[in-house]
CSV table of C-alpha atoms in Angstrom, one decimal:
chain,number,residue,atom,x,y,z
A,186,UNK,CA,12.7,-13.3,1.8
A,187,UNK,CA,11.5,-9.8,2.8
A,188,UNK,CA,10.8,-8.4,5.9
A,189,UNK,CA,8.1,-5.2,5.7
A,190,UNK,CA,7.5,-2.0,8.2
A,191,UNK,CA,4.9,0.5,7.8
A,192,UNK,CA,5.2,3.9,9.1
A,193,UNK,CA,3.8,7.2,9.1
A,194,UNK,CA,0.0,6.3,10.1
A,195,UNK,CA,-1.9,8.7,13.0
A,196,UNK,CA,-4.6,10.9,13.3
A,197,UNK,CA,-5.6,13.7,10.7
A,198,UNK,CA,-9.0,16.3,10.4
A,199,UNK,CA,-10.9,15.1,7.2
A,200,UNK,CA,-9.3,17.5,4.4
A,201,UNK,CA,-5.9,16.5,5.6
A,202,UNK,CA,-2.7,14.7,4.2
A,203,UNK,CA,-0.4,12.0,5.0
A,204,UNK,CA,2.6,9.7,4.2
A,205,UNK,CA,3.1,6.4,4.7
A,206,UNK,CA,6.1,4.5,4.3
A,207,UNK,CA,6.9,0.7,4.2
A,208,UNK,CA,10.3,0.0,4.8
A,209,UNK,CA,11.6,-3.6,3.7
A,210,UNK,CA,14.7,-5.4,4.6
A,211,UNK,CA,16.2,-8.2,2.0
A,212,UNK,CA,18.0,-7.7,-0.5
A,213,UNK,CA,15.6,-8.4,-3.8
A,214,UNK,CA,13.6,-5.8,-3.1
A,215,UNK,CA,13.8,-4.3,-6.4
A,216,UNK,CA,12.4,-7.3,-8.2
A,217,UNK,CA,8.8,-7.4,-5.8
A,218,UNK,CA,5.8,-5.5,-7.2
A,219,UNK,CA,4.4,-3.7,-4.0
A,220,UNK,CA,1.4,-3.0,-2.9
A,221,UNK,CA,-1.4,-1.0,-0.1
A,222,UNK,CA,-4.2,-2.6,1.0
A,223,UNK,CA,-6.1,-1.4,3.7
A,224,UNK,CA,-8.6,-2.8,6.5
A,225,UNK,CA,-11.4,-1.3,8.6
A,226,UNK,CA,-13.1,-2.4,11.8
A,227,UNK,CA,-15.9,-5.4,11.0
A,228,UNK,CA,-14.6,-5.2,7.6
A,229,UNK,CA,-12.3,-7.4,4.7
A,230,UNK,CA,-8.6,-6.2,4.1
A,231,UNK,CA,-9.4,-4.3,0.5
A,232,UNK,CA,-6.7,-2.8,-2.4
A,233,UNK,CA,-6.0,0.5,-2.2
A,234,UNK,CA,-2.9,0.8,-5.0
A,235,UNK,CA,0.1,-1.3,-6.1
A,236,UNK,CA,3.1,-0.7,-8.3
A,237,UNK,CA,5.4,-2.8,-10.7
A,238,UNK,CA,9.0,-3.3,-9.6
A,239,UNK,CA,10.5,-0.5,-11.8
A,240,UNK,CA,7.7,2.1,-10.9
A,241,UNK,CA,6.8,2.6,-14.5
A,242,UNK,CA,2.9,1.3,-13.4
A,243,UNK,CA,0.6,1.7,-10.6
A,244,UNK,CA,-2.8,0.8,-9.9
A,245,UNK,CA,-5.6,2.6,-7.5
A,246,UNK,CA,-8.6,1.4,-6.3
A,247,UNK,CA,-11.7,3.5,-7.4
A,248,UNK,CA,-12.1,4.8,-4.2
A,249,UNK,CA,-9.3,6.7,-3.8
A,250,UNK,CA,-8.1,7.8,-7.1
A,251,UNK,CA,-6.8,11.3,-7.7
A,252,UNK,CA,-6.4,11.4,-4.0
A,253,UNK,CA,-3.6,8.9,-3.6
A,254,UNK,CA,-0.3,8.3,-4.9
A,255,UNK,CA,2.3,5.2,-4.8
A,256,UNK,CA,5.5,5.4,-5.1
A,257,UNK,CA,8.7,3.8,-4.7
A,258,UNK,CA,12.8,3.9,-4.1
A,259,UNK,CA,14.5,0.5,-4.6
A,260,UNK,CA,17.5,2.3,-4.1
A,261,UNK,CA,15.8,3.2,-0.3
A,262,UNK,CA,14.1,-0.4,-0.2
A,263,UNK,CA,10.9,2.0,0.7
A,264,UNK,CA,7.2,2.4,-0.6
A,265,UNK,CA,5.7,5.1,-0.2
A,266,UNK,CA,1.9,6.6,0.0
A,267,UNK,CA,0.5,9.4,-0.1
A,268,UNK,CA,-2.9,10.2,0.6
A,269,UNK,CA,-4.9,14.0,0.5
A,270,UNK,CA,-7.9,14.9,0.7
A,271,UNK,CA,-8.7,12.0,3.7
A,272,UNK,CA,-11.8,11.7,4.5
A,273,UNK,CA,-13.5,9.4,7.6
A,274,UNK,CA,-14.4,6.6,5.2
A,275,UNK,CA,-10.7,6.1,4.6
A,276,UNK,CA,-10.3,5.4,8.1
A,277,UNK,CA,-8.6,1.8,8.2
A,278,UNK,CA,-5.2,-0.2,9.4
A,279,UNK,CA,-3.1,0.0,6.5
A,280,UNK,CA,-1.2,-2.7,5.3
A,281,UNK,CA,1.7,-3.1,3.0
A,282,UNK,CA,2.7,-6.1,0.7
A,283,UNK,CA,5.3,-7.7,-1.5
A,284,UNK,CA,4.7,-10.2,-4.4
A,285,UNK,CA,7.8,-12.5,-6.1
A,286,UNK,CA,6.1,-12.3,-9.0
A,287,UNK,CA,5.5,-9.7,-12.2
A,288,UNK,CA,1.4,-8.6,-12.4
A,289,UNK,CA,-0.7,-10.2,-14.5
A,290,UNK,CA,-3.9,-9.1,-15.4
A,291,UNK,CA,-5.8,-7.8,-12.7
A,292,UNK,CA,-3.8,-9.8,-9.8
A,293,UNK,CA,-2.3,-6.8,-8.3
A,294,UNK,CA,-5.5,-6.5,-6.1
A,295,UNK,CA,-6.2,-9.8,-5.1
A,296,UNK,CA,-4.8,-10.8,-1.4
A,297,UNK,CA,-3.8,-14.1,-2.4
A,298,UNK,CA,-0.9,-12.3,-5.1
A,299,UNK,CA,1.0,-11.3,-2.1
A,300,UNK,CA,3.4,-13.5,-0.2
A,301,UNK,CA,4.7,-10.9,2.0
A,302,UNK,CA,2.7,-8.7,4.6
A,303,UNK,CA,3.9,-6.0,7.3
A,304,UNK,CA,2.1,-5.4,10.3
A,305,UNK,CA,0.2,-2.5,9.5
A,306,UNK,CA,-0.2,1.1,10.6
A,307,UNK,CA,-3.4,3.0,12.0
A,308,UNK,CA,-4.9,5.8,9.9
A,309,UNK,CA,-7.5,7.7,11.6
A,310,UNK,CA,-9.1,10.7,9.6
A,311,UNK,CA,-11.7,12.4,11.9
A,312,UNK,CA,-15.0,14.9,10.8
């Protein structure tokens, strides 16, 4: 099994960057496809990007294409994200996830791929 941390979250003026990382213990971490999903208050726990185990491909929700990048170190165990240009509507608990499995089709954004969750991190991007 794996065991998943995020980091980095806070508060940041719309316009502004930040990194998150998400820090997993175990050691077959370099055969999970990873990914962010993100959750707002009243709101469902949404994609926001993933990547295949090698790195070679990553995926980005609509939303915050061009803005935000995923990437990862297997030699670190670490994911990483990072988001400019925030804006408020970004403003969300952000979550990261592992899946035992290689992506098929579009299944890097569903929930239900991921077996493994951390406990989140608060982003807060204010106007």
């Amino acid at each position: 099994q794996v065991q998943l941390v995020e980091s980095g979250g806070g508060l940041v003026q719309a316009g502004g960057s930040l990194r998150l990382s998400c820090a997993a213990s175990g050691r077959t971490f370099s055969s999970y496809s990873m990914g962010w999903f993100r959750q707002a208050p009243g709101k469902e726990r949404d994609f926001v990007t993933a990547i295949t185990t090698s790195g070679g491909t990553t995926y980005y929700a609509d939303s915050v294409k061009g803005r935000f990048t995923i990437s990862r170190d297997n030699a670190k165990n670490t994911v990483y994200l990072q988001m400019n240009s925030l804006e408020p509507e970004d403003t969300a608990v952000y979550y990261c996830a592992g899946a035992i499995t290689d992506y098929r089709g579009s299944d890097y954004s569903y929930r239900g791929t991921y077996a493994y969750w951390g406990q989140g991190t608060q982003v807060t991007v204010s106007s």
